Amino acid sequence: MAAVDLSALLPDELWVRVFSFLDDAATLLDVVPLVCRRWRDLAGCPGSWANVSVIRNVDWFKVPDPDLRVLLHAPGLRCLDLHCTGRTCGDGSNAGRWLEDHWLVSALRRSRAVVRQELRLSGYFWSNLPRSGRRAVAEMVGRSAPLLRRLHVTLSEEDRNEPEPLDCGEDMTDDEIFALLDTLPDPAIPMVEAVLQVKRVEVLHLDTDIDDLNCDADGPFIYQRELSGISLPKLRELVIKGKFGPVPTALISDLLSAAANTLEVVKIGKTIESWSADANLDLPGVVAALSRCTRVRELAADRFCLPAMASLPSLQDLQLHVQCNEKRVESAGFFSECVAACEALAALRRLRLVLDGLDILEDDPDGRFVLRRCKKAFAGFSRRRPAVDASWRVLSEWDDPWQY
């Protein structure tokens, strides 16, 4: 009786399912394709790579490196996590030099991988990545949008597309040229366009790389309400942090509104309230959007979010950042106001208060007065709410207020 190849009886979908349990990229690249032509074709399906991840500190990449080969040839990945520390390489060269003209950047540009679960690039890695590498990552996010569940990337003001060339006739007056300039759209940021497509994301971390929000009403902002009106029906965790300055409030309110019915964890930073009152910032819009997120149980935000807390019945874990102003006596009132608002939160189980801006405490009478008032207010809270795990700290110059 002739031998029967039972593997030929299995459909392609089942073989892809079998291969998806492999987490060794070398097996999928070098072993499976050698069995037969059919297996070679199936090993090239993104679904076969559903359990393969690349998680690396790129400071220690070497040539040849197996993970670089995976980036170049893998049709799909479960997780892509690239980060760097900026430390010096073993040969004494600067680790950041690889970002200028390096095989890793080339691999990102040439990669056609689809990331199925998580894509994470650290802020330091992103800030040193050339524009071509950032655009390649934005394209990868776009390809992976239907599948991605966790996304952590940076929105950088430097990543704007080049503006369209201005077609000016030789006989045009200056007024006509300025009128034509007003009709041109602001150049888009590829990563913002990519985030527009990520509809099934569950955890979204966005860092914003902005040196200055440009408070001039005529100046361009990094964010032009591109995400206004979108829906993120599965988003449960949203983290937005600014690297050099505050996050555009329009971006915060639009993302909060996009997932108001599902958000459970919200972390907003860097401080916004330290900017001038006449800046182009819509703080009431953020408060209104946060008030609709009634399922939030963990919140880290600035003091300006206090009015929204009465609308958050499930809030259990709270971290508030209190920015002191030049009138430090008034700053003590800010702290007391936060403590009083927290007492009204029935479900609160953990409280962290951060006092920022008291640079000189020992030799400044106002600073010592603020500390005494804060201690008194906090002691009263501890007596009235002993079941709450509560603490507060004064932020030093180099501390990160949003080190969760």
Short mmCIF file of C-alpha atoms in Angstrom, two decimals, residues 120-391:
data_model
loop_
_atom_site.label_atom_id
_atom_site.label_comp_id
_atom_site.label_asym_id
_atom_site.label_seq_id
_atom_site.Cartn_x
_atom_site.Cartn_y
_atom_site.Cartn_z
CA ARG A 120 6.91 50.38 21.16
CA LEU A 121 9.74 52.81 20.43
CA SER A 122 11.28 54.66 23.36
CA GLY A 123 11.35 58.45 23.29
CA TYR A 124 15.15 58.61 23.30
CA PHE A 125 15.33 56.22 20.39
CA TRP A 126 12.78 58.26 18.47
CA SER A 127 14.41 61.63 19.13
CA ASN A 128 17.66 60.42 17.54
CA LEU A 129 16.08 58.48 14.69
CA PRO A 130 16.48 60.11 11.26
CA ARG A 131 13.35 61.33 9.54
CA SER A 132 13.48 58.48 7.02
CA GLY A 133 13.41 55.96 9.88
CA ARG A 134 10.47 57.74 11.52
CA ARG A 135 8.52 57.69 8.27
CA ALA A 136 9.25 53.98 7.93
CA VAL A 137 7.83 53.38 11.41
CA ALA A 138 4.74 55.43 10.55
CA GLU A 139 4.24 53.23 7.47
CA MET A 140 4.61 50.14 9.67
CA VAL A 141 1.93 51.48 12.03
CA GLY A 142 -0.33 52.08 9.05
CA ARG A 143 0.17 48.51 7.79
CA SER A 144 -0.42 47.09 11.26
CA ALA A 145 -3.38 49.33 12.15
CA PRO A 146 -6.12 46.65 11.91
CA LEU A 147 -4.23 44.38 14.33
CA LEU A 148 -2.33 46.58 16.79
CA ARG A 149 -3.43 46.42 20.43
CA ARG A 150 -0.65 48.41 22.16
CA LEU A 151 1.12 51.40 20.63
CA HIS A 152 3.83 53.65 22.10
CA VAL A 153 5.31 56.22 19.71
CA THR A 154 6.26 59.90 19.56
CA LEU A 155 4.62 62.78 17.71
CA SER A 156 7.42 65.13 16.69
CA GLU A 157 7.03 68.61 15.31
CA GLU A 158 10.05 67.97 13.09
CA ASP A 159 8.25 65.15 11.28
CA ARG A 160 5.92 67.35 9.25
CA ASN A 161 5.77 66.55 5.57
CA GLU A 162 7.50 69.05 3.34
CA PRO A 163 5.01 71.78 2.31
CA GLU A 164 3.76 71.82 -1.22
CA PRO A 165 5.77 74.13 -3.51
CA LEU A 166 4.11 77.49 -3.97
CA ASP A 167 3.10 78.14 -7.58
CA CYS A 168 3.41 81.92 -7.83
CA GLY A 169 3.16 83.80 -11.06
CA GLU A 170 5.72 86.48 -11.79
CA ASP A 171 3.02 89.15 -11.98
CA MET A 172 1.47 88.32 -8.57
CA THR A 173 1.51 91.02 -5.91
CA ASP A 174 2.64 90.44 -2.34
CA ASP A 175 -0.98 90.52 -1.13
CA GLU A 176 -1.94 87.85 -3.65
CA ILE A 177 0.98 85.67 -2.59
CA PHE A 178 0.03 85.97 1.11
CA ALA A 179 -3.59 85.16 0.24
CA LEU A 180 -2.39 82.05 -1.60
CA LEU A 181 -0.28 81.01 1.39
CA ASP A 182 -3.35 81.19 3.61
CA THR A 183 -5.11 78.62 1.42
CA LEU A 184 -2.35 76.01 1.72
CA PRO A 185 -3.00 73.28 4.31
CA ASP A 186 -0.55 72.76 7.14
CA PRO A 187 1.83 69.89 6.31
CA ALA A 188 0.67 66.72 8.05
CA ILE A 189 2.67 64.55 10.43
CA PRO A 190 2.82 60.94 9.14
CA MET A 191 2.54 59.42 12.62
CA VAL A 192 -0.65 61.38 13.33
CA GLU A 193 -2.09 60.04 10.09
CA ALA A 194 -1.05 56.52 11.13
CA VAL A 195 -2.73 56.83 14.54
CA LEU A 196 -5.92 57.80 12.72
CA GLN A 197 -6.05 54.25 11.34
CA VAL A 198 -5.46 52.38 14.61
CA LYS A 199 -9.06 51.67 15.54
CA ARG A 200 -8.66 48.57 17.73
CA VAL A 201 -5.85 49.78 19.98
CA GLU A 202 -6.33 49.04 23.68
CA VAL A 203 -3.26 50.81 25.16
CA LEU A 204 -2.02 54.04 23.58
CA HIS A 205 1.10 55.88 24.79
CA LEU A 206 1.98 59.08 22.94
CA ASP A 207 5.02 61.23 23.66
CA THR A 208 5.08 64.70 22.12
CA ASP A 209 8.41 66.18 21.08
CA ILE A 210 7.72 69.92 21.06
CA ASP A 211 10.22 72.58 22.09
CA ASP A 212 7.56 75.28 22.31
CA LEU A 213 3.79 75.27 21.85
CA ASN A 214 4.07 78.69 20.17
CA CYS A 215 1.49 80.70 22.05
CA ASP A 216 1.13 83.15 19.18
CA ALA A 217 -2.37 82.65 17.77
CA ASP A 218 -0.99 82.90 14.23
CA GLY A 219 1.71 80.30 14.78
CA PRO A 220 1.29 76.65 13.79
CA PHE A 221 0.80 73.95 16.39
CA ILE A 222 2.03 70.41 16.02
CA TYR A 223 -1.57 69.22 16.17
CA GLN A 224 -4.31 70.53 13.90
CA ARG A 225 -7.30 68.50 15.19
CA GLU A 226 -6.63 65.63 12.79
CA LEU A 227 -7.99 63.15 15.36
CA SER A 228 -11.15 65.10 16.10
CA GLY A 229 -14.26 62.94 15.81
CA ILE A 230 -12.52 59.56 15.60
CA SER A 231 -13.71 56.58 17.64
CA LEU A 232 -11.45 54.24 19.63
CA PRO A 233 -14.00 51.78 20.99
CA LYS A 234 -11.48 49.44 22.65
CA LEU A 235 -9.06 51.94 24.19
CA ARG A 236 -8.74 51.40 27.95
CA GLU A 237 -5.38 53.02 28.75
CA LEU A 238 -4.22 56.43 27.48
CA VAL A 239 -0.88 58.01 28.38
CA ILE A 240 0.16 61.35 26.85
CA LYS A 241 3.39 62.98 27.95
CA GLY A 242 5.39 65.93 26.69
CA LYS A 243 9.13 65.59 26.36
CA PHE A 244 10.14 69.26 26.35
CA GLY A 245 6.89 71.09 27.01
CA PRO A 246 3.18 70.64 27.63
CA VAL A 247 0.97 68.51 25.44
CA PRO A 248 -1.46 70.32 23.09
CA THR A 249 -4.77 70.37 24.93
CA ALA A 250 -6.71 69.76 21.72
CA LEU A 251 -4.90 66.43 21.32
CA ILE A 252 -5.80 65.44 24.89
CA SER A 253 -9.48 66.34 24.59
CA ASP A 254 -9.87 64.64 21.18
CA LEU A 255 -8.37 61.35 22.41
CA LEU A 256 -10.37 61.42 25.64
CA SER A 257 -13.56 61.98 23.63
CA ALA A 258 -12.64 59.15 21.23
CA ALA A 259 -12.68 56.58 24.06
CA ALA A 260 -14.87 58.16 26.73
CA ASN A 261 -16.93 54.98 27.22
CA THR A 262 -14.02 52.56 27.67
CA LEU A 263 -11.08 54.41 29.27
CA GLU A 264 -9.97 53.04 32.62
CA VAL A 265 -6.44 54.48 32.94
CA VAL A 266 -5.56 58.09 31.99
CA LYS A 267 -2.15 59.71 32.52
CA ILE A 268 -1.59 63.24 31.26
CA GLY A 269 1.70 65.18 31.50
CA LYS A 270 3.84 67.27 31.28
CA THR A 271 2.43 70.16 33.26
CA ILE A 272 0.13 72.49 31.34
CA GLU A 273 -0.90 74.95 34.02
CA SER A 274 2.57 76.55 34.13
CA TRP A 275 1.93 78.17 30.75
CA SER A 276 0.51 81.67 30.49
CA ALA A 277 -3.25 82.13 30.74
CA ASP A 278 -3.42 83.77 27.32
CA ALA A 279 -1.82 80.79 25.58
CA ASN A 280 -3.85 78.98 22.98
CA LEU A 281 -4.81 76.21 25.42
CA ASP A 282 -8.29 74.79 25.84
CA LEU A 283 -8.26 73.59 29.46
CA PRO A 284 -12.09 73.63 29.77
CA GLY A 285 -12.25 71.31 26.76
CA VAL A 286 -9.96 68.80 28.48
CA VAL A 287 -12.02 68.96 31.69
CA ALA A 288 -15.26 68.45 29.77
CA ALA A 289 -13.84 65.47 27.86
CA LEU A 290 -12.43 63.88 31.03
CA SER A 291 -15.78 64.29 32.80
CA ARG A 292 -17.34 61.95 30.23
CA CYS A 293 -14.82 59.19 31.00
CA THR A 294 -16.88 57.77 33.87
CA ARG A 295 -15.11 54.40 33.97
CA VAL A 296 -11.66 55.83 34.81
CA ARG A 297 -10.19 54.12 37.87
CA GLU A 298 -6.59 55.41 37.63
CA LEU A 299 -5.70 59.02 36.83
CA ALA A 300 -2.47 61.04 36.75
CA ALA A 301 -2.95 64.66 35.77
CA ASP A 302 -2.36 68.30 36.63
CA ARG A 303 -4.39 70.24 39.16
CA PHE A 304 -6.52 71.75 36.39
CA CYS A 305 -8.43 68.42 36.12
CA LEU A 306 -9.97 68.84 39.58
CA PRO A 307 -13.42 69.94 38.26
CA ALA A 308 -13.76 66.65 36.38
CA MET A 309 -13.18 64.37 39.36
CA ALA A 310 -16.71 64.63 40.70
CA SER A 311 -17.82 62.86 37.52
CA LEU A 312 -15.46 59.90 38.05
CA PRO A 313 -17.23 57.57 40.51
CA SER A 314 -14.83 54.67 39.90
CA LEU A 315 -11.61 56.63 40.56
CA GLN A 316 -9.40 54.58 42.91
CA ASP A 317 -5.82 55.63 42.12
CA LEU A 318 -4.98 59.33 41.74
CA GLN A 319 -1.77 61.25 41.17
CA LEU A 320 -2.02 65.05 41.03
CA HIS A 321 0.70 67.48 39.99
CA VAL A 322 0.46 70.89 41.70
CA GLN A 323 2.50 73.58 39.98
CA CYS A 324 3.53 76.47 42.24
CA ASN A 325 3.51 79.96 40.82
CA GLU A 326 5.46 83.06 41.81
CA LYS A 327 2.95 83.72 44.63
CA ARG A 328 3.89 80.80 46.81
CA VAL A 329 1.31 81.66 49.46
CA GLU A 330 -1.31 81.14 46.77
CA SER A 331 0.33 77.84 45.89
CA ALA A 332 -0.47 76.53 49.37
CA GLY A 333 -4.12 77.21 48.57
CA PHE A 334 -3.79 75.12 45.39
CA PHE A 335 -2.52 72.18 47.44
CA SER A 336 -5.28 72.53 50.04
CA GLU A 337 -7.84 72.70 47.24
CA CYS A 338 -6.56 69.42 45.82
CA VAL A 339 -6.68 67.71 49.20
CA ALA A 340 -10.27 68.89 49.79
CA ALA A 341 -11.36 67.63 46.36
CA CYS A 342 -9.77 64.23 47.01
CA GLU A 343 -11.70 63.81 50.28
CA ALA A 344 -14.95 63.76 48.30
CA LEU A 345 -13.85 60.77 46.18
CA ALA A 346 -15.64 57.85 47.80
CA ALA A 347 -13.85 55.10 45.85
CA LEU A 348 -10.33 56.53 46.33
CA ARG A 349 -7.80 53.99 47.62
CA ARG A 350 -4.43 55.51 46.64
CA LEU A 351 -3.36 59.17 46.44
CA ARG A 352 -0.06 60.71 45.33
CA LEU A 353 0.39 64.49 45.39
CA VAL A 354 3.40 66.16 43.72
CA LEU A 355 4.30 69.74 44.60
CA ASP A 356 6.46 71.38 41.92
CA GLY A 357 8.18 74.76 41.79
CA LEU A 358 9.49 75.21 45.36
CA ASP A 359 13.12 75.58 44.32
CA ILE A 360 14.32 77.20 47.56
CA LEU A 361 12.84 75.99 50.82
CA GLU A 362 15.32 76.47 53.64
CA ASP A 363 16.10 80.16 53.09
CA ASP A 364 12.74 81.28 51.70
CA PRO A 365 10.04 82.24 54.27
CA ASP A 366 7.30 81.80 51.66
CA GLY A 367 8.59 78.36 50.81
CA ARG A 368 8.58 77.30 54.46
CA PHE A 369 5.07 78.71 54.85
CA VAL A 370 3.85 76.68 51.87
CA LEU A 371 5.35 73.51 53.32
CA ARG A 372 3.70 74.06 56.70
CA ARG A 373 0.31 74.63 55.07
CA CYS A 374 0.72 71.54 52.90
CA LYS A 375 1.69 69.37 55.87
CA LYS A 376 -1.31 70.59 57.83
CA ALA A 377 -3.73 69.97 54.95
CA PHE A 378 -2.31 66.51 54.31
CA ALA A 379 -2.44 65.56 57.99
CA GLY A 380 -6.11 66.48 58.07
CA PHE A 381 -6.79 64.30 55.04
CA SER A 382 -4.97 61.35 56.62
CA ARG A 383 -7.12 61.62 59.76
CA ARG A 384 -10.39 61.81 57.85
CA ARG A 385 -9.52 59.15 55.24
CA PRO A 386 -7.25 56.65 57.05
CA ALA A 387 -8.06 53.85 54.59
CA VAL A 388 -6.45 55.76 51.69
CA ASP A 389 -2.79 55.01 50.94
CA ALA A 390 -1.75 58.68 50.67
CA SER A 391 1.59 60.46 50.29
#
